[in-house]
Amino acid sequence: MRASMIYRIAAVLLLLFDAGHTSGFPWSDPKWGVDLGSMRSTHFYIMGFSRTYWDFYVGFGLFVSVLLLLAVVLAWQLGGLPPQSLALMRGTAWAFALCFAAITVLSWKYFFIVPIAFSIVITLCLTAAAWLSAKQVSRPPLR
């Protein structure tokens, strides 16, 4: 399988991951018995703004949604590059794969099976694509 196809598969998985994350807003269920009222009502001042823990919770959750969309675009764009260009993007490709390896570790430590499974499969795709992108370019002969 070619690196470009694996990047496109990763992009689709990332889009599904993002849709699942975002559709879970507000990322809490009243059946869990979590008191969100205190998160919403406890105000504090930070750098001239009145905020609550709920503001931070929602803001960082939405940050994740936006950054996952950036990852979708990056994976899709990498999938559209010719092999020679992909080979030049080795650093970016490996940084992308390592980023999702870290996300996999964090998912394993803090979340549940769905984000863990998506993180693992996306990490495997990005790692395989990064590895294959270097292999698919024919190297010039040694002199």
GROMACS .gro file of C-alpha atoms in nm:
model
  143
    1MET     CA    1   0.000   0.000   0.000
    2ARG     CA    2   0.122   0.350  -0.081
    3ALA     CA    3   0.186   0.619   0.179
    4SER     CA    4  -0.062   0.851   0.007
    5MET     CA    5  -0.346   0.603   0.056
    6ILE     CA    6  -0.257   0.551   0.422
    7TYR     CA    7  -0.255   0.928   0.480
    8ARG     CA    8  -0.601   0.951   0.323
    9ILE     CA    9  -0.725   0.669   0.548
   10ALA     CA   10  -0.577   0.851   0.848
   11ALA     CA   11  -0.756   1.171   0.740
   12VAL     CA   12  -1.092   0.995   0.732
   13LEU     CA   13  -1.027   0.834   1.072
   14LEU     CA   14  -0.924   1.174   1.211
   15LEU     CA   15  -1.245   1.328   1.077
   16LEU     CA   16  -1.451   1.056   1.246
   17PHE     CA   17  -1.250   1.101   1.567
   18ASP     CA   18  -1.314   1.476   1.555
   19ALA     CA   19  -1.685   1.430   1.484
   20GLY     CA   20  -1.717   1.190   1.775
   21HIS     CA   21  -1.528   1.420   2.009
   22THR     CA   22  -1.726   1.727   1.910
   23SER     CA   23  -2.065   1.554   1.913
   24GLY     CA   24  -1.998   1.451   2.272
   25PHE     CA   25  -2.024   1.815   2.382
   26PRO     CA   26  -2.058   1.905   2.668
   27TRP     CA   27  -1.853   1.590   2.730
   28SER     CA   28  -2.054   1.499   3.039
   29ASP     CA   29  -2.375   1.314   3.110
   30PRO     CA   30  -2.604   1.396   3.405
   31LYS     CA   31  -2.639   1.020   3.464
   32TRP     CA   32  -2.273   1.015   3.568
   33GLY     CA   33  -2.360   1.214   3.880
   34VAL     CA   34  -2.100   1.483   3.816
   35ASP     CA   35  -2.188   1.822   3.965
   36LEU     CA   36  -2.125   2.060   3.679
   37GLY     CA   37  -2.296   2.340   3.869
   38SER     CA   38  -1.987   2.412   4.075
   39MET     CA   39  -1.773   2.422   3.759
   40ARG     CA   40  -2.012   2.680   3.614
   41SER     CA   41  -2.058   2.889   3.928
   42THR     CA   42  -1.704   2.913   4.064
   43HIS     CA   43  -1.568   3.235   3.915
   44PHE     CA   44  -1.211   3.353   3.936
   45TYR     CA   45  -1.020   3.638   3.781
   46ILE     CA   46  -0.728   3.569   3.553
   47MET     CA   47  -0.542   3.839   3.362
   48GLY     CA   48  -0.836   4.079   3.381
   49PHE     CA   49  -1.108   3.828   3.285
   50SER     CA   50  -1.371   3.660   3.498
   51ARG     CA   51  -1.373   3.291   3.410
   52THR     CA   52  -1.505   2.964   3.550
   53TYR     CA   53  -1.369   2.612   3.536
   54TRP     CA   54  -1.654   2.541   3.293
   55ASP     CA   55  -1.511   2.807   3.057
   56PHE     CA   56  -1.174   2.631   3.059
   57TYR     CA   57  -1.336   2.287   3.022
   58VAL     CA   58  -1.541   2.393   2.720
   59GLY     CA   59  -1.264   2.605   2.569
   60PHE     CA   60  -1.004   2.330   2.582
   61GLY     CA   61  -1.254   2.074   2.453
   62LEU     CA   62  -1.324   2.294   2.153
   63PHE     CA   63  -0.947   2.352   2.107
   64VAL     CA   64  -0.916   1.975   2.063
   65SER     CA   65  -1.192   1.975   1.800
   66VAL     CA   66  -1.022   2.251   1.602
   67LEU     CA   67  -0.677   2.089   1.625
   68LEU     CA   68  -0.819   1.755   1.513
   69LEU     CA   69  -0.960   1.934   1.207
   70LEU     CA   70  -0.612   2.071   1.139
   71ALA     CA   71  -0.481   1.713   1.162
   72VAL     CA   72  -0.746   1.604   0.908
   73VAL     CA   73  -0.628   1.871   0.664
   74LEU     CA   74  -0.260   1.788   0.721
   75ALA     CA   75  -0.314   1.415   0.667
   76TRP     CA   76  -0.522   1.479   0.354
   77GLN     CA   77  -0.262   1.719   0.215
   78LEU     CA   78   0.022   1.474   0.286
   79GLY     CA   79  -0.180   1.210   0.105
   80GLY     CA   80  -0.193   1.427  -0.205
   81LEU     CA   81   0.180   1.491  -0.232
   82PRO     CA   82   0.399   1.309  -0.484
   83PRO     CA   83   0.648   1.060  -0.335
   84GLN     CA   84   0.943   1.294  -0.388
   85SER     CA   85   0.773   1.570  -0.188
   86LEU     CA   86   0.672   1.327   0.086
   87ALA     CA   87   1.032   1.222   0.121
   88LEU     CA   88   1.126   1.586   0.177
   89MET     CA   89   0.855   1.611   0.445
   90ARG     CA   90   1.005   1.330   0.658
   91GLY     CA   91   1.043   1.552   0.965
   92THR     CA   92   0.681   1.666   0.948
   93ALA     CA   93   0.557   1.313   0.883
   94TRP     CA   94   0.744   1.168   1.182
   95ALA     CA   95   0.646   1.459   1.409
   96PHE     CA   96   0.282   1.397   1.313
   97ALA     CA   97   0.314   1.026   1.393
   98LEU     CA   98   0.491   1.096   1.725
   99CYS     CA   99   0.223   1.349   1.819
  100PHE     CA  100  -0.044   1.083   1.779
  101ALA     CA  101   0.168   0.831   1.967
  102ALA     CA  102   0.162   1.078   2.258
  103ILE     CA  103  -0.214   1.120   2.213
  104THR     CA  104  -0.246   0.741   2.229
  105VAL     CA  105  -0.059   0.732   2.560
  106LEU     CA  106  -0.276   1.013   2.699
  107SER     CA  107  -0.593   0.842   2.575
  108TRP     CA  108  -0.484   0.518   2.741
  109LYS     CA  109  -0.416   0.696   3.071
  110TYR     CA  110  -0.717   0.927   3.087
  111PHE     CA  111  -0.998   0.815   2.856
  112PHE     CA  112  -1.189   0.506   2.741
  113ILE     CA  113  -1.198   0.251   2.461
  114VAL     CA  114  -1.325   0.462   2.169
  115PRO     CA  115  -1.057   0.736   2.183
  116ILE     CA  116  -0.796   0.472   2.268
  117ALA     CA  117  -0.889   0.265   1.961
  118PHE     CA  118  -0.900   0.566   1.728
  119SER     CA  119  -0.566   0.693   1.863
  120ILE     CA  120  -0.396   0.357   1.816
  121VAL     CA  121  -0.520   0.307   1.460
  122ILE     CA  122  -0.440   0.667   1.358
  123THR     CA  123  -0.091   0.635   1.511
  124LEU     CA  124  -0.033   0.311   1.320
  125CYS     CA  125  -0.148   0.472   0.994
  126LEU     CA  126   0.067   0.782   1.041
  127THR     CA  127   0.370   0.574   1.138
  128ALA     CA  128   0.328   0.340   0.841
  129ALA     CA  129   0.281   0.632   0.604
  130ALA     CA  130   0.589   0.814   0.738
  131TRP     CA  131   0.795   0.497   0.702
  132LEU     CA  132   0.663   0.417   0.354
  133SER     CA  133   0.707   0.773   0.228
  134ALA     CA  134   1.084   0.743   0.269
  135LYS     CA  135   1.089   0.398   0.104
  136GLN     CA  136   0.887   0.492  -0.205
  137VAL     CA  137   1.138   0.736  -0.351
  138SER     CA  138   1.393   0.577  -0.577
  139ARG     CA  139   1.735   0.671  -0.450
  140PRO     CA  140   2.003   0.792  -0.691
  141PRO     CA  141   2.280   0.541  -0.758
  142LEU     CA  142   2.599   0.566  -0.555
  143ARG     CA  143   2.901   0.700  -0.741
   0.00000   0.00000   0.00000
